[in-house]
């Protein structure tokens, strides 16, 4: 159990690190937009490439943060009924949710995504716009990478729920499900 | 041996077909979308109701620009689009949609059917597991809407213009700044001067979009798009599973659809032009000097593109060869006004 | 078996409902249920084993590569930064001082702020999240009744999709083959009408029950309202609004790009107030990114669900149900409005427009309402606006009110979905009232486009 718990913490720290690093894309995106507006208006420089770069950055931002947002509990939940349940039941729901919904969905997206991206690489796909960016496979593969970190985050939380449900009390008390419940009680 | 014969026999049977066709354009969009809707009805009728293509609006199954991948992968059986959108996958396909300073409808069709166009087209598409059929055609587009009058080629320097495809590359060559503006923001961007000009479509469509409300100068001829091909894409495995009769039914319906596109397209424009004039739009014809400069820029761009991509070079060579020979006929065969 | 297959799209919803209430993230329940039904369809032999591929296509082509969606992280960053740097709080505090004799003063101010924000963006996700970040914590801190606070913000946040610029009107213009410009004009009157209805409602309820919106308590520590204070708290947000709207209307930027201008503006304001440092910036970036991921998580999960619904023939099933009733212009119009309202409980606006408009657009163009419309050439415009108001409402109607989800994701953890559901009820009724007024007096929408012809 101790091993599972530390593994869960390791996995979580990976998706957290990726997320916390990716947040700076927001500033990059802001700078690209402002540069594009400035160049166009005052220097009249063609900027299809910059404009495409904008959605590349935005796409990378949210995809790379999906997993981190899960372990940070930032994704919307309808807790009307579930907040009345015991922490044990909550942890069981989380484990089942990961096993039945989150992990199958991410695996499906990743496995079809690999076909999607390898096609793009094989034909060195570029922008459909003659004045746009080359190497479309880069942003397409961020879908796989982002969902990959979501898998890591889901595994982290799944292991944690196993520790909480089946581990000894000292370990269980350190998990998200124990601490989260305390927070709920306070609010 | 016998299994081959069995396979041969199997494809001779007209098994009922019920396929999904995803579209790049909404079914209500004048010509460009309505032709797609029409082909589904024609195929239904010509096959006595045994072949059903169900039209799916863009985004219901596949987003508009994902049509190619959707058909290639076999996620849907068919797609309605134009080869011009797939430049990112195969630059050569742009030459099978419309070509700057390119041919008008009869000459374009002549090259495609008898000048080697089709063979190349099918070869390229089959590589991507798609069988595509030229299945619609539209008349020349307008050069677009400009907020200011364009007097010399110098006026293109620093012009912020929304322009897609090969034409955009040509304009960049003469100093313009082609812009990528989300479809829905074009009207407002033009109104507010975020862009100075936009290319869109033929007069009948432009009229409906209301661009005349925000830009008064409308230029002809559309040097970038003298005629446009539209396509019915079918997943190659699915195409091969059809009987010969069924394949004929589809190609024949498509041939009729091309004719419909041209006749309806030509018939729609005169009224649209009259309405635009009544709205106070200033309709201009490009001065020959400007067209000559744009043509020179296109020659440069097309040479570069041919150097970069082998298939583009082959298609470009084929089209050029045909056009050079065709000129000897066109110059003599047709009245000039 | 045949009947079971036809029932499958509806079964998706029956299965989804209880699972949503499990408390597992909505985004992943949507994705998982979509995948489950697709697998079932493959197992039944009614679906090919390649078609789930398009979910990846939809994530890329429908979410990642949509340029207009770039505005969402930018506006979220702008809102978070304004909240964190105290700009929003100063403004709302001053507004509350100024309006302390007016019942519900702060809620009224928030509604007006919502109208102004609506003019900068046409994306609900962006405006609802921004409004929630800016105003909700302050309203709750001041003792506002939670349902009133959330209802006000959710409703005025959704005005952004009706008041131009509006991505929804653009899509509808495309499907109805009419110009976005004239639809934009037709939407101005109705947007203002709805804002007015919200204002009246807030004023009347808080006047009759002041405990819903307690006026600011004046203690000896309360700063006196002064001209300086007004200038100090108003100048930064006014400057920012001028920068965002000015960049659009001055022809510098598209509304999408204006979001980047707004983000930079909010960053500069924080620096100017001396609040900007690296740990604060990291914090604002993190919170913005988490909110962005929450919102796009919903997009990414919902796209799988709605795709499988369409694959299973859900769209045709709905059209089939509709076509079996109704003749005559008023019957058709009323039926359409009722159906759109009901669909709004379960679907998002894109889905509904794609189900309804392509099929009914040709029918609508031919409807004749006689003398009810002073300009029959604007029938389609009138219909589009009725539809638009109805679709705006769909963001607010539970269980699938996406505005409610966005709000939940951006709100303090103490705000429960139950409060949000409760708070939205009166505003949904106001939406219906607005719809009826528009049906009775088409002029509300049509006089502006007609006058400008
Ligand atoms: Na708006
Ligand atoms: Na709803």
PDB file of C-alpha atoms in Angstrom, chain A:
ATOM      1  CA  UNK A   1       0.000   0.000   0.000  1.00  0.00           C
ATOM      2  CA  UNK A   2       2.836   2.357   0.864  1.00  0.00           C
ATOM      3  CA  UNK A   3       4.262   1.645  -2.574  1.00  0.00           C
ATOM      4  CA  UNK A   4       0.940   2.380  -4.267  1.00  0.00           C
ATOM      5  CA  UNK A   5       0.615   5.585  -2.301  1.00  0.00           C
ATOM      6  CA  UNK A   6       4.091   6.849  -3.227  1.00  0.00           C
ATOM      7  CA  UNK A   7       3.544   5.789  -6.831  1.00  0.00           C
ATOM      8  CA  UNK A   8       0.309   7.764  -6.865  1.00  0.00           C
ATOM      9  CA  UNK A   9       2.114  10.822  -5.489  1.00  0.00           C
ATOM     10  CA  UNK A  10       4.860  10.450  -8.112  1.00  0.00           C
ATOM     11  CA  UNK A  11       2.350  10.238 -10.938  1.00  0.00           C
ATOM     12  CA  UNK A  12       0.460  13.214  -9.620  1.00  0.00           C
ATOM     13  CA  UNK A  13       3.642  15.251  -9.388  1.00  0.00           C
ATOM     14  CA  UNK A  14       4.362  14.529 -13.070  1.00  0.00           C
ATOM     15  CA  UNK A  15       1.014  15.846 -14.317  1.00  0.00           C
ATOM     16  CA  UNK A  16       1.237  18.776 -11.882  1.00  0.00           C
ATOM     17  CA  UNK A  17       4.697  19.743 -13.097  1.00  0.00           C
ATOM     18  CA  UNK A  18       3.551  19.625 -16.734  1.00  0.00           C
ATOM     19  CA  UNK A  19       0.484  21.713 -15.929  1.00  0.00           C
ATOM     20  CA  UNK A  20       2.330  24.304 -13.883  1.00  0.00           C
ATOM     21  CA  UNK A  21       4.888  24.736 -16.620  1.00  0.00           C
ATOM     22  CA  UNK A  22       2.260  24.978 -19.384  1.00  0.00           C
ATOM     23  CA  UNK A  23       0.467  27.876 -17.710  1.00  0.00           C
ATOM     24  CA  UNK A  24       3.118  30.230 -19.083  1.00  0.00           C
ATOM     25  CA  UNK A  25       1.699  29.555 -22.551  1.00  0.00           C
ATOM     26  CA  UNK A  26      -1.012  32.041 -21.536  1.00  0.00           C
ATOM     27  CA  UNK A  27       1.549  34.831 -21.472  1.00  0.00           C
ATOM     28  CA  UNK A  28       3.136  33.650 -24.711  1.00  0.00           C
ATOM     29  CA  UNK A  29      -0.292  33.603 -26.345  1.00  0.00           C
ATOM     30  CA  UNK A  30      -1.012  37.116 -25.098  1.00  0.00           C
ATOM     31  CA  UNK A  31       2.286  38.379 -26.504  1.00  0.00           C
ATOM     32  CA  UNK A  32       1.685  36.702 -29.869  1.00  0.00           C
ATOM     33  CA  UNK A  33      -1.783  38.270 -30.174  1.00  0.00           C
ATOM     34  CA  UNK A  34      -0.536  41.727 -29.249  1.00  0.00           C
ATOM     35  CA  UNK A  35       2.439  41.392 -31.604  1.00  0.00           C
ATOM     36  CA  UNK A  36       0.123  40.315 -34.415  1.00  0.00           C
ATOM     37  CA  UNK A  37      -2.216  43.267 -33.866  1.00  0.00           C
ATOM     38  CA  UNK A  38       0.713  45.686 -33.675  1.00  0.00           C
ATOM     39  CA  UNK A  39       2.491  44.340 -36.742  1.00  0.00           C
ATOM     40  CA  UNK A  40      -0.653  44.351 -38.803  1.00  0.00           C
ATOM     41  CA  UNK A  41      -1.785  47.821 -37.924  1.00  0.00           C
ATOM     42  CA  UNK A  42       1.446  49.751 -37.733  1.00  0.00           C
ATOM     43  CA  UNK A  43       3.879  47.752 -39.825  1.00  0.00           C
ATOM     44  CA  UNK A  44       1.482  45.938 -42.148  1.00  0.00           C
ATOM     45  CA  UNK A  45       3.235  42.618 -42.097  1.00  0.00           C
ATOM     46  CA  UNK A  46       1.386  39.528 -43.261  1.00  0.00           C
ATOM     47  CA  UNK A  47       0.697  37.372 -40.250  1.00  0.00           C
ATOM     48  CA  UNK A  48      -1.208  34.220 -41.173  1.00  0.00           C
ATOM     49  CA  UNK A  49       1.604  32.305 -39.430  1.00  0.00           C
ATOM     50  CA  UNK A  50       1.225  34.289 -36.206  1.00  0.00           C
ATOM     51  CA  UNK A  51      -2.552  33.897 -36.350  1.00  0.00           C
ATOM     52  CA  UNK A  52      -2.218  30.142 -36.699  1.00  0.00           C
ATOM     53  CA  UNK A  53       0.333  30.128 -33.898  1.00  0.00           C
ATOM     54  CA  UNK A  54      -2.370  31.637 -31.649  1.00  0.00           C
ATOM     55  CA  UNK A  55      -4.594  28.577 -31.783  1.00  0.00           C
ATOM     56  CA  UNK A  56      -1.571  26.266 -31.604  1.00  0.00           C
ATOM     57  CA  UNK A  57      -0.647  27.853 -28.271  1.00  0.00           C
ATOM     58  CA  UNK A  58      -4.194  27.856 -26.997  1.00  0.00           C
ATOM     59  CA  UNK A  59      -4.678  24.193 -27.929  1.00  0.00           C
ATOM     60  CA  UNK A  60      -1.431  23.176 -26.251  1.00  0.00           C
ATOM     61  CA  UNK A  61      -2.367  25.141 -23.134  1.00  0.00           C
ATOM     62  CA  UNK A  62      -5.662  23.458 -22.386  1.00  0.00           C
ATOM     63  CA  UNK A  63      -4.608  19.976 -23.538  1.00  0.00           C
ATOM     64  CA  UNK A  64      -1.517  19.946 -21.324  1.00  0.00           C
ATOM     65  CA  UNK A  65      -3.527  21.147 -18.315  1.00  0.00           C
ATOM     66  CA  UNK A  66      -6.384  18.604 -18.535  1.00  0.00           C
ATOM     67  CA  UNK A  67      -4.670  16.059 -16.286  1.00  0.00           C
ATOM     68  CA  UNK A  68      -3.404  18.577 -13.757  1.00  0.00           C
ATOM     69  CA  UNK A  69      -6.902  20.055 -13.549  1.00  0.00           C
ATOM     70  CA  UNK A  70      -8.212  16.608 -12.670  1.00  0.00           C
ATOM     71  CA  UNK A  71      -5.910  16.061  -9.691  1.00  0.00           C
ATOM     72  CA  UNK A  72      -6.495  19.688  -8.634  1.00  0.00           C
ATOM     73  CA  UNK A  73     -10.216  18.848  -8.655  1.00  0.00           C
ATOM     74  CA  UNK A  74     -10.926  21.710 -11.059  1.00  0.00           C
ATOM     75  CA  UNK A  75     -13.268  19.815 -13.393  1.00  0.00           C
ATOM     76  CA  UNK A  76     -16.969  20.480 -12.834  1.00  0.00           C
ATOM     77  CA  UNK A  77     -18.898  17.924 -10.823  1.00  0.00           C
ATOM     78  CA  UNK A  78     -22.588  17.741  -9.981  1.00  0.00           C
ATOM     79  CA  UNK A  79     -22.257  17.089  -6.265  1.00  0.00           C
ATOM     80  CA  UNK A  80     -25.962  17.504  -5.378  1.00  0.00           C
ATOM     81  CA  UNK A  81     -26.292  13.876  -4.260  1.00  0.00           C
ATOM     82  CA  UNK A  82     -22.712  12.739  -3.933  1.00  0.00           C
ATOM     83  CA  UNK A  83     -21.796  15.222  -1.195  1.00  0.00           C
ATOM     84  CA  UNK A  84     -24.225  13.424   1.100  1.00  0.00           C
ATOM     85  CA  UNK A  85     -22.299  10.167   0.667  1.00  0.00           C
ATOM     86  CA  UNK A  86     -19.583   8.855   2.962  1.00  0.00           C
ATOM     87  CA  UNK A  87     -15.914   9.363   1.990  1.00  0.00           C
ATOM     88  CA  UNK A  88     -15.672   5.619   1.334  1.00  0.00           C
ATOM     89  CA  UNK A  89     -18.506   5.796  -1.160  1.00  0.00           C
ATOM     90  CA  UNK A  90     -16.926   8.907  -2.704  1.00  0.00           C
ATOM     91  CA  UNK A  91     -13.618   7.110  -3.167  1.00  0.00           C
ATOM     92  CA  UNK A  92     -15.376   4.084  -4.661  1.00  0.00           C
ATOM     93  CA  UNK A  93     -17.209   6.323  -7.132  1.00  0.00           C
ATOM     94  CA  UNK A  94     -13.940   7.988  -8.073  1.00  0.00           C
ATOM     95  CA  UNK A  95     -12.280   4.631  -8.677  1.00  0.00           C
ATOM     96  CA  UNK A  96     -15.197   3.348 -10.740  1.00  0.00           C
ATOM     97  CA  UNK A  97     -15.387   6.638 -12.645  1.00  0.00           C
ATOM     98  CA  UNK A  98     -11.718   6.340 -13.588  1.00  0.00           C
ATOM     99  CA  UNK A  99     -12.066   2.694 -14.585  1.00  0.00           C
ATOM    100  CA  UNK A 100     -15.353   2.964 -16.484  1.00  0.00           C
ATOM    101  CA  UNK A 101     -15.321   6.484 -17.956  1.00  0.00           C
ATOM    102  CA  UNK A 102     -12.108   8.429 -17.750  1.00  0.00           C
ATOM    103  CA  UNK A 103      -9.535   5.761 -18.601  1.00  0.00           C
ATOM    104  CA  UNK A 104     -11.523   4.079 -21.412  1.00  0.00           C
ATOM    105  CA  UNK A 105     -12.256   7.462 -22.972  1.00  0.00           C
ATOM    106  CA  UNK A 106      -8.637   8.601 -22.810  1.00  0.00           C
ATOM    107  CA  UNK A 107      -7.427   5.253 -24.171  1.00  0.00           C
ATOM    108  CA  UNK A 108      -9.858   5.504 -27.082  1.00  0.00           C
ATOM    109  CA  UNK A 109      -8.773   9.053 -27.904  1.00  0.00           C
ATOM    110  CA  UNK A 110      -5.094   8.115 -27.640  1.00  0.00           C
ATOM    111  CA  UNK A 111      -5.373   4.982 -29.750  1.00  0.00           C
ATOM    112  CA  UNK A 112      -7.336   6.649 -32.565  1.00  0.00           C
ATOM    113  CA  UNK A 113      -5.146   9.711 -32.027  1.00  0.00           C
ATOM    114  CA  UNK A 114      -2.045   7.703 -32.877  1.00  0.00           C
ATOM    115  CA  UNK A 115      -3.565   6.851 -36.275  1.00  0.00           C
ATOM    116  CA  UNK A 116      -4.569  10.475 -36.706  1.00  0.00           C
ATOM    117  CA  UNK A 117      -1.095  11.811 -35.973  1.00  0.00           C
ATOM    118  CA  UNK A 118       0.909   9.166 -37.831  1.00  0.00           C
ATOM    119  CA  UNK A 119      -1.068   9.983 -40.968  1.00  0.00           C
ATOM    120  CA  UNK A 120      -0.169  13.623 -40.523  1.00  0.00           C
ATOM    121  CA  UNK A 121       3.514  12.757 -40.101  1.00  0.00           C
ATOM    122  CA  UNK A 122       3.562  10.337 -43.056  1.00  0.00           C
ATOM    123  CA  UNK A 123       2.364  13.048 -45.454  1.00  0.00           C
ATOM    124  CA  UNK A 124       4.214  15.868 -43.658  1.00  0.00           C
ATOM    125  CA  UNK A 125       0.950  17.706 -43.420  1.00  0.00           C
ATOM    126  CA  UNK A 126       1.046  21.499 -43.405  1.00  0.00           C
ATOM    127  CA  UNK A 127      -1.532  24.231 -42.989  1.00  0.00           C
ATOM    128  CA  UNK A 128      -4.293  24.226 -45.607  1.00  0.00           C
ATOM    129  CA  UNK A 129      -3.544  27.903 -46.090  1.00  0.00           C
ATOM    130  CA  UNK A 130      -0.711  28.545 -48.534  1.00  0.00           C
ATOM    131  CA  UNK A 131       0.639  31.245 -46.208  1.00  0.00           C
ATOM    132  CA  UNK A 132       0.270  29.231 -42.986  1.00  0.00           C
ATOM    133  CA  UNK A 133       2.481  27.122 -40.726  1.00  0.00           C
ATOM    134  CA  UNK A 134       4.128  23.810 -41.708  1.00  0.00           C
ATOM    135  CA  UNK A 135       4.383  20.665 -39.510  1.00  0.00           C
ATOM    136  CA  UNK A 136       0.791  20.229 -38.482  1.00  0.00           C
ATOM    137  CA  UNK A 137       1.726  16.944 -36.739  1.00  0.00           C
ATOM    138  CA  UNK A 138       3.251  18.854 -33.845  1.00  0.00           C
ATOM    139  CA  UNK A 139       0.017  20.356 -32.561  1.00  0.00           C
ATOM    140  CA  UNK A 140      -1.916  17.212 -33.486  1.00  0.00           C
ATOM    141  CA  UNK A 141       0.376  15.103 -31.331  1.00  0.00           C
ATOM    142  CA  UNK A 142      -0.225  17.410 -28.379  1.00  0.00           C
ATOM    143  CA  UNK A 143      -3.700  15.814 -28.260  1.00  0.00           C
ATOM    144  CA  UNK A 144      -2.063  12.452 -27.550  1.00  0.00           C
ATOM    145  CA  UNK A 145       0.435  13.949 -25.120  1.00  0.00           C
ATOM    146  CA  UNK A 146      -2.247  15.911 -23.248  1.00  0.00           C
ATOM    147  CA  UNK A 147      -4.486  12.857 -22.956  1.00  0.00           C
ATOM    148  CA  UNK A 148      -1.406  10.890 -21.892  1.00  0.00           C
ATOM    149  CA  UNK A 149      -0.958  13.196 -18.911  1.00  0.00           C
ATOM    150  CA  UNK A 150      -4.655  12.834 -18.224  1.00  0.00           C
ATOM    151  CA  UNK A 151      -4.131   9.056 -18.013  1.00  0.00           C
ATOM    152  CA  UNK A 152      -1.275   9.645 -15.565  1.00  0.00           C
ATOM    153  CA  UNK A 153      -3.470  11.900 -13.445  1.00  0.00           C
ATOM    154  CA  UNK A 154      -6.322   9.384 -13.527  1.00  0.00           C
ATOM    155  CA  UNK A 155      -3.997   6.554 -12.460  1.00  0.00           C
ATOM    156  CA  UNK A 156      -2.728   8.710  -9.610  1.00  0.00           C
ATOM    157  CA  UNK A 157      -6.220   9.296  -8.318  1.00  0.00           C
ATOM    158  CA  UNK A 158      -7.239   5.668  -8.905  1.00  0.00           C
ATOM    159  CA  UNK A 159      -4.304   4.380  -6.835  1.00  0.00           C
ATOM    160  CA  UNK A 160      -5.104   6.900  -4.141  1.00  0.00           C
ATOM    161  CA  UNK A 161      -8.675   5.689  -3.936  1.00  0.00           C
ATOM    162  CA  UNK A 162      -7.434   2.102  -3.593  1.00  0.00           C
ATOM    163  CA  UNK A 163      -5.116   3.185  -0.774  1.00  0.00           C
ATOM    164  CA  UNK A 164      -7.968   5.030   0.891  1.00  0.00           C
ATOM    165  CA  UNK A 165     -10.395   2.136   0.570  1.00  0.00           C
ATOM    166  CA  UNK A 166      -8.082  -0.751   1.431  1.00  0.00           C
ATOM    167  CA  UNK A 167      -5.002   0.731   3.130  1.00  0.00           C
ATOM    168  CA  UNK A 168      -4.387   1.243   6.847  1.00  0.00           C
ATOM    169  CA  UNK A 169      -5.739   4.332   8.536  1.00  0.00           C
ATOM    170  CA  UNK A 170      -2.523   6.384   8.789  1.00  0.00           C
ATOM    171  CA  UNK A 171      -1.956   6.068   5.060  1.00  0.00           C
ATOM    172  CA  UNK A 172      -5.626   6.552   4.171  1.00  0.00           C
ATOM    173  CA  UNK A 173      -5.723   9.770   6.168  1.00  0.00           C
ATOM    174  CA  UNK A 174      -3.085  11.285   3.911  1.00  0.00           C
ATOM    175  CA  UNK A 175      -5.078  10.751   0.716  1.00  0.00           C
ATOM    176  CA  UNK A 176      -7.127  13.271  -1.189  1.00  0.00           C
ATOM    177  CA  UNK A 177     -10.336  11.581  -0.075  1.00  0.00           C
ATOM    178  CA  UNK A 178      -9.578  12.088   3.614  1.00  0.00           C
ATOM    179  CA  UNK A 179      -8.347  15.662   3.294  1.00  0.00           C
ATOM    180  CA  UNK A 180     -11.033  16.658   0.826  1.00  0.00           C
ATOM    181  CA  UNK A 181     -13.697  15.425   3.203  1.00  0.00           C
ATOM    182  CA  UNK A 182     -12.287  17.527   6.039  1.00  0.00           C
ATOM    183  CA  UNK A 183     -12.439  20.576   3.796  1.00  0.00           C
ATOM    184  CA  UNK A 184     -16.029  19.839   2.910  1.00  0.00           C
ATOM    185  CA  UNK A 185     -16.909  19.565   6.575  1.00  0.00           C
ATOM    186  CA  UNK A 186     -15.401  22.950   7.284  1.00  0.00           C
ATOM    187  CA  UNK A 187     -17.167  24.886   4.559  1.00  0.00           C
TER     188      UNK A 187
END
